[in-house]
Short mmCIF file of N, CA and C in Angstrom, two decimals:
data_model
loop_
_atom_site.label_atom_id
_atom_site.label_comp_id
_atom_site.label_asym_id
_atom_site.label_seq_id
_atom_site.Cartn_x
_atom_site.Cartn_y
_atom_site.Cartn_z
N MET A 13 28.28 -41.84 -1.41
CA MET A 13 27.03 -42.31 -0.90
C MET A 13 26.26 -43.02 -2.01
N GLN A 14 25.73 -44.20 -1.71
CA GLN A 14 25.01 -44.99 -2.70
C GLN A 14 23.56 -44.53 -2.81
N LYS A 15 23.08 -44.40 -4.05
CA LYS A 15 21.70 -44.00 -4.29
C LYS A 15 20.79 -45.21 -4.08
N LEU A 16 19.73 -45.01 -3.31
CA LEU A 16 18.78 -46.08 -3.04
C LEU A 16 17.83 -46.27 -4.21
N PRO A 17 17.39 -47.51 -4.46
CA PRO A 17 16.43 -47.73 -5.54
C PRO A 17 15.07 -47.13 -5.18
N VAL A 18 14.32 -46.77 -6.20
CA VAL A 18 13.00 -46.18 -6.01
C VAL A 18 12.04 -47.27 -5.53
N VAL A 19 11.25 -46.92 -4.53
CA VAL A 19 10.22 -47.83 -4.01
C VAL A 19 8.87 -47.15 -4.17
N ILE A 20 7.92 -47.88 -4.77
CA ILE A 20 6.56 -47.36 -4.95
C ILE A 20 5.63 -48.16 -4.06
N GLU A 21 4.93 -47.46 -3.19
CA GLU A 21 3.91 -48.07 -2.36
C GLU A 21 2.56 -47.74 -3.01
N ASP A 22 1.80 -48.77 -3.34
CA ASP A 22 0.55 -48.60 -4.07
C ASP A 22 -0.63 -48.73 -3.12
N LEU A 23 -1.46 -47.69 -3.04
CA LEU A 23 -2.62 -47.70 -2.14
C LEU A 23 -3.82 -48.44 -2.70
N ARG A 24 -3.99 -48.45 -4.03
CA ARG A 24 -5.27 -48.89 -4.59
C ARG A 24 -5.16 -50.00 -5.63
N LYS A 25 -4.12 -50.77 -5.61
CA LYS A 25 -3.96 -51.89 -6.54
C LYS A 25 -4.07 -51.44 -7.99
N HIS A 26 -3.22 -50.51 -8.38
CA HIS A 26 -3.17 -50.04 -9.77
C HIS A 26 -2.67 -51.16 -10.67
N ARG A 27 -2.92 -51.00 -11.95
CA ARG A 27 -2.52 -52.01 -12.93
C ARG A 27 -0.98 -52.09 -13.01
N PRO A 28 -0.47 -53.30 -13.29
CA PRO A 28 0.99 -53.48 -13.39
C PRO A 28 1.66 -52.53 -14.39
N GLU A 29 0.98 -52.23 -15.52
CA GLU A 29 1.59 -51.33 -16.50
C GLU A 29 1.69 -49.90 -15.97
N GLN A 30 0.76 -49.51 -15.12
CA GLN A 30 0.83 -48.18 -14.50
C GLN A 30 2.02 -48.12 -13.53
N LEU A 31 2.19 -49.15 -12.72
CA LEU A 31 3.32 -49.18 -11.79
C LEU A 31 4.65 -49.20 -12.54
N ALA A 32 4.70 -49.95 -13.64
CA ALA A 32 5.93 -50.01 -14.44
C ALA A 32 6.26 -48.65 -15.04
N GLU A 33 5.23 -47.95 -15.58
CA GLU A 33 5.48 -46.64 -16.16
C GLU A 33 5.95 -45.65 -15.10
N LEU A 34 5.31 -45.66 -13.93
CA LEU A 34 5.71 -44.76 -12.86
C LEU A 34 7.13 -45.05 -12.40
N LEU A 35 7.48 -46.32 -12.26
CA LEU A 35 8.85 -46.67 -11.86
C LEU A 35 9.85 -46.18 -12.90
N LEU A 36 9.53 -46.33 -14.16
CA LEU A 36 10.41 -45.84 -15.23
C LEU A 36 10.59 -44.32 -15.13
N LEU A 37 9.51 -43.60 -14.91
CA LEU A 37 9.58 -42.14 -14.77
C LEU A 37 10.42 -41.74 -13.57
N MET A 38 10.23 -42.45 -12.47
CA MET A 38 10.96 -42.12 -11.24
C MET A 38 12.47 -42.37 -11.40
N THR A 39 12.84 -43.47 -12.04
CA THR A 39 14.26 -43.79 -12.18
C THR A 39 14.94 -42.95 -13.27
N ALA A 40 14.15 -42.41 -14.20
CA ALA A 40 14.71 -41.61 -15.30
C ALA A 40 14.81 -40.13 -14.97
N GLY A 41 14.44 -39.74 -13.76
CA GLY A 41 14.49 -38.32 -13.42
C GLY A 41 13.22 -37.63 -13.85
N LEU A 42 12.16 -37.93 -13.19
CA LEU A 42 10.83 -37.45 -13.53
C LEU A 42 10.71 -35.94 -13.59
N SER A 43 9.71 -35.52 -14.32
CA SER A 43 9.31 -34.12 -14.34
C SER A 43 7.96 -34.06 -13.65
N ASP A 44 7.92 -33.40 -12.49
CA ASP A 44 6.69 -33.40 -11.71
C ASP A 44 6.21 -32.00 -11.42
N ARG A 45 4.93 -31.90 -11.06
CA ARG A 45 4.33 -30.62 -10.69
C ARG A 45 3.88 -30.71 -9.24
N PRO A 46 4.41 -29.84 -8.37
CA PRO A 46 3.97 -29.87 -6.98
C PRO A 46 2.51 -29.43 -6.86
N ASP A 47 1.80 -30.06 -5.93
CA ASP A 47 0.43 -29.68 -5.61
C ASP A 47 0.53 -28.54 -4.60
N SER A 48 0.12 -27.36 -5.00
CA SER A 48 0.28 -26.18 -4.13
C SER A 48 -0.60 -26.25 -2.89
N ARG A 49 -1.60 -27.11 -2.90
CA ARG A 49 -2.50 -27.23 -1.75
C ARG A 49 -2.07 -28.31 -0.76
N HIS A 50 -1.19 -29.22 -1.19
CA HIS A 50 -0.80 -30.34 -0.33
C HIS A 50 0.72 -30.52 -0.38
N LEU A 51 1.38 -30.21 0.70
CA LEU A 51 2.83 -30.31 0.79
C LEU A 51 3.29 -31.76 0.60
N GLY A 52 4.24 -31.96 -0.28
CA GLY A 52 4.81 -33.27 -0.52
C GLY A 52 4.11 -34.07 -1.61
N PHE A 53 2.97 -33.56 -2.13
CA PHE A 53 2.24 -34.26 -3.18
C PHE A 53 2.60 -33.68 -4.55
N PHE A 54 2.62 -34.56 -5.57
CA PHE A 54 3.03 -34.16 -6.91
C PHE A 54 2.19 -34.87 -7.96
N GLU A 55 2.05 -34.25 -9.13
CA GLU A 55 1.50 -34.89 -10.32
C GLU A 55 2.67 -35.17 -11.24
N ILE A 56 2.66 -36.36 -11.81
CA ILE A 56 3.73 -36.79 -12.72
C ILE A 56 3.08 -37.23 -14.02
N ASP A 57 3.52 -36.62 -15.14
CA ASP A 57 2.98 -36.96 -16.46
C ASP A 57 3.77 -38.10 -17.07
N GLY A 58 3.06 -39.18 -17.38
CA GLY A 58 3.63 -40.28 -18.14
C GLY A 58 3.12 -40.23 -19.56
N MET A 59 3.49 -41.21 -20.36
CA MET A 59 3.01 -41.26 -21.74
C MET A 59 1.52 -41.57 -21.79
N ALA A 60 1.06 -42.49 -20.95
CA ALA A 60 -0.32 -42.93 -21.00
C ALA A 60 -1.16 -42.44 -19.82
N HIS A 61 -0.50 -42.10 -18.71
CA HIS A 61 -1.23 -41.77 -17.49
C HIS A 61 -0.63 -40.55 -16.79
N VAL A 62 -1.42 -39.97 -15.92
CA VAL A 62 -0.95 -38.95 -14.99
C VAL A 62 -1.04 -39.59 -13.60
N TYR A 63 0.01 -39.41 -12.81
CA TYR A 63 0.08 -40.03 -11.50
C TYR A 63 0.08 -38.96 -10.42
N TYR A 64 -0.62 -39.24 -9.33
CA TYR A 64 -0.66 -38.35 -8.18
C TYR A 64 0.01 -39.11 -7.05
N VAL A 65 1.12 -38.57 -6.56
CA VAL A 65 1.94 -39.28 -5.57
C VAL A 65 2.29 -38.38 -4.39
N LEU A 66 2.59 -39.04 -3.29
CA LEU A 66 3.19 -38.39 -2.13
C LEU A 66 4.64 -38.85 -2.10
N ARG A 67 5.55 -37.91 -2.12
CA ARG A 67 6.97 -38.25 -2.06
C ARG A 67 7.43 -38.17 -0.61
N TYR A 68 7.94 -39.29 -0.10
CA TYR A 68 8.46 -39.32 1.26
C TYR A 68 9.71 -38.45 1.34
N PRO A 69 9.98 -37.87 2.53
CA PRO A 69 11.15 -36.99 2.68
C PRO A 69 12.48 -37.64 2.32
N SER A 70 12.59 -38.96 2.45
CA SER A 70 13.84 -39.65 2.11
C SER A 70 14.17 -39.53 0.63
N GLY A 71 13.13 -39.30 -0.20
CA GLY A 71 13.35 -39.08 -1.63
C GLY A 71 13.32 -40.32 -2.48
N HIS A 72 13.49 -41.52 -1.91
CA HIS A 72 13.52 -42.72 -2.74
C HIS A 72 12.21 -43.51 -2.71
N LYS A 73 11.26 -43.09 -1.89
CA LYS A 73 9.99 -43.80 -1.79
C LYS A 73 8.83 -42.85 -2.08
N VAL A 74 7.86 -43.35 -2.88
CA VAL A 74 6.66 -42.58 -3.17
C VAL A 74 5.44 -43.43 -2.88
N LEU A 75 4.37 -42.77 -2.52
CA LEU A 75 3.08 -43.40 -2.29
C LEU A 75 2.19 -43.04 -3.47
N LEU A 76 1.79 -44.04 -4.27
CA LEU A 76 0.92 -43.81 -5.42
C LEU A 76 -0.51 -43.71 -4.91
N VAL A 77 -1.07 -42.52 -5.01
CA VAL A 77 -2.42 -42.25 -4.51
C VAL A 77 -3.45 -42.47 -5.61
N ALA A 78 -3.18 -41.97 -6.83
CA ALA A 78 -4.15 -42.07 -7.92
C ALA A 78 -3.43 -42.03 -9.26
N ALA A 79 -4.10 -42.57 -10.27
CA ALA A 79 -3.62 -42.50 -11.65
C ALA A 79 -4.83 -42.39 -12.57
N TRP A 80 -4.68 -41.60 -13.61
CA TRP A 80 -5.77 -41.49 -14.58
C TRP A 80 -5.18 -41.38 -15.97
N ASP A 81 -6.02 -41.74 -16.97
CA ASP A 81 -5.59 -41.71 -18.37
C ASP A 81 -5.35 -40.28 -18.81
N ARG A 82 -4.30 -40.07 -19.58
CA ARG A 82 -4.01 -38.73 -20.11
C ARG A 82 -5.01 -38.31 -21.16
N GLN A 83 -5.56 -39.25 -21.92
CA GLN A 83 -6.47 -38.92 -23.01
C GLN A 83 -7.83 -38.48 -22.51
N ARG A 84 -8.21 -38.88 -21.32
CA ARG A 84 -9.54 -38.56 -20.81
C ARG A 84 -9.60 -37.09 -20.45
N GLU A 85 -10.60 -36.43 -20.96
CA GLU A 85 -10.81 -35.01 -20.67
C GLU A 85 -11.62 -34.88 -19.39
N PRO A 86 -11.36 -33.85 -18.59
CA PRO A 86 -12.18 -33.64 -17.39
C PRO A 86 -13.64 -33.41 -17.75
N ALA A 87 -14.53 -33.84 -16.90
CA ALA A 87 -15.97 -33.68 -17.13
C ALA A 87 -16.31 -32.18 -17.12
N SER A 88 -17.19 -31.80 -18.04
CA SER A 88 -17.59 -30.39 -18.07
C SER A 88 -18.64 -30.10 -17.03
N ASP A 89 -18.79 -28.86 -16.64
CA ASP A 89 -19.75 -28.46 -15.63
C ASP A 89 -21.06 -27.96 -16.22
N SER A 90 -21.36 -28.32 -17.46
CA SER A 90 -22.58 -27.82 -18.10
C SER A 90 -23.83 -28.53 -17.68
#
């Protein structure tokens, strides 16, 4: 059986370098963290960004929902 190429569907017009990094992660065998609150959603750590995606059941297509810089710290609640 032939493996299908990875397809990324972008919801919010992310920057080309973000899409390129995510595609590289997906084709290289990504390391992802499942979102325990949302079935099928994952966080993927890249070198420069963290990506939040929905992985379609077919396995070769993902929906890029959000991306944020890894260096940015979450806002404090003070």
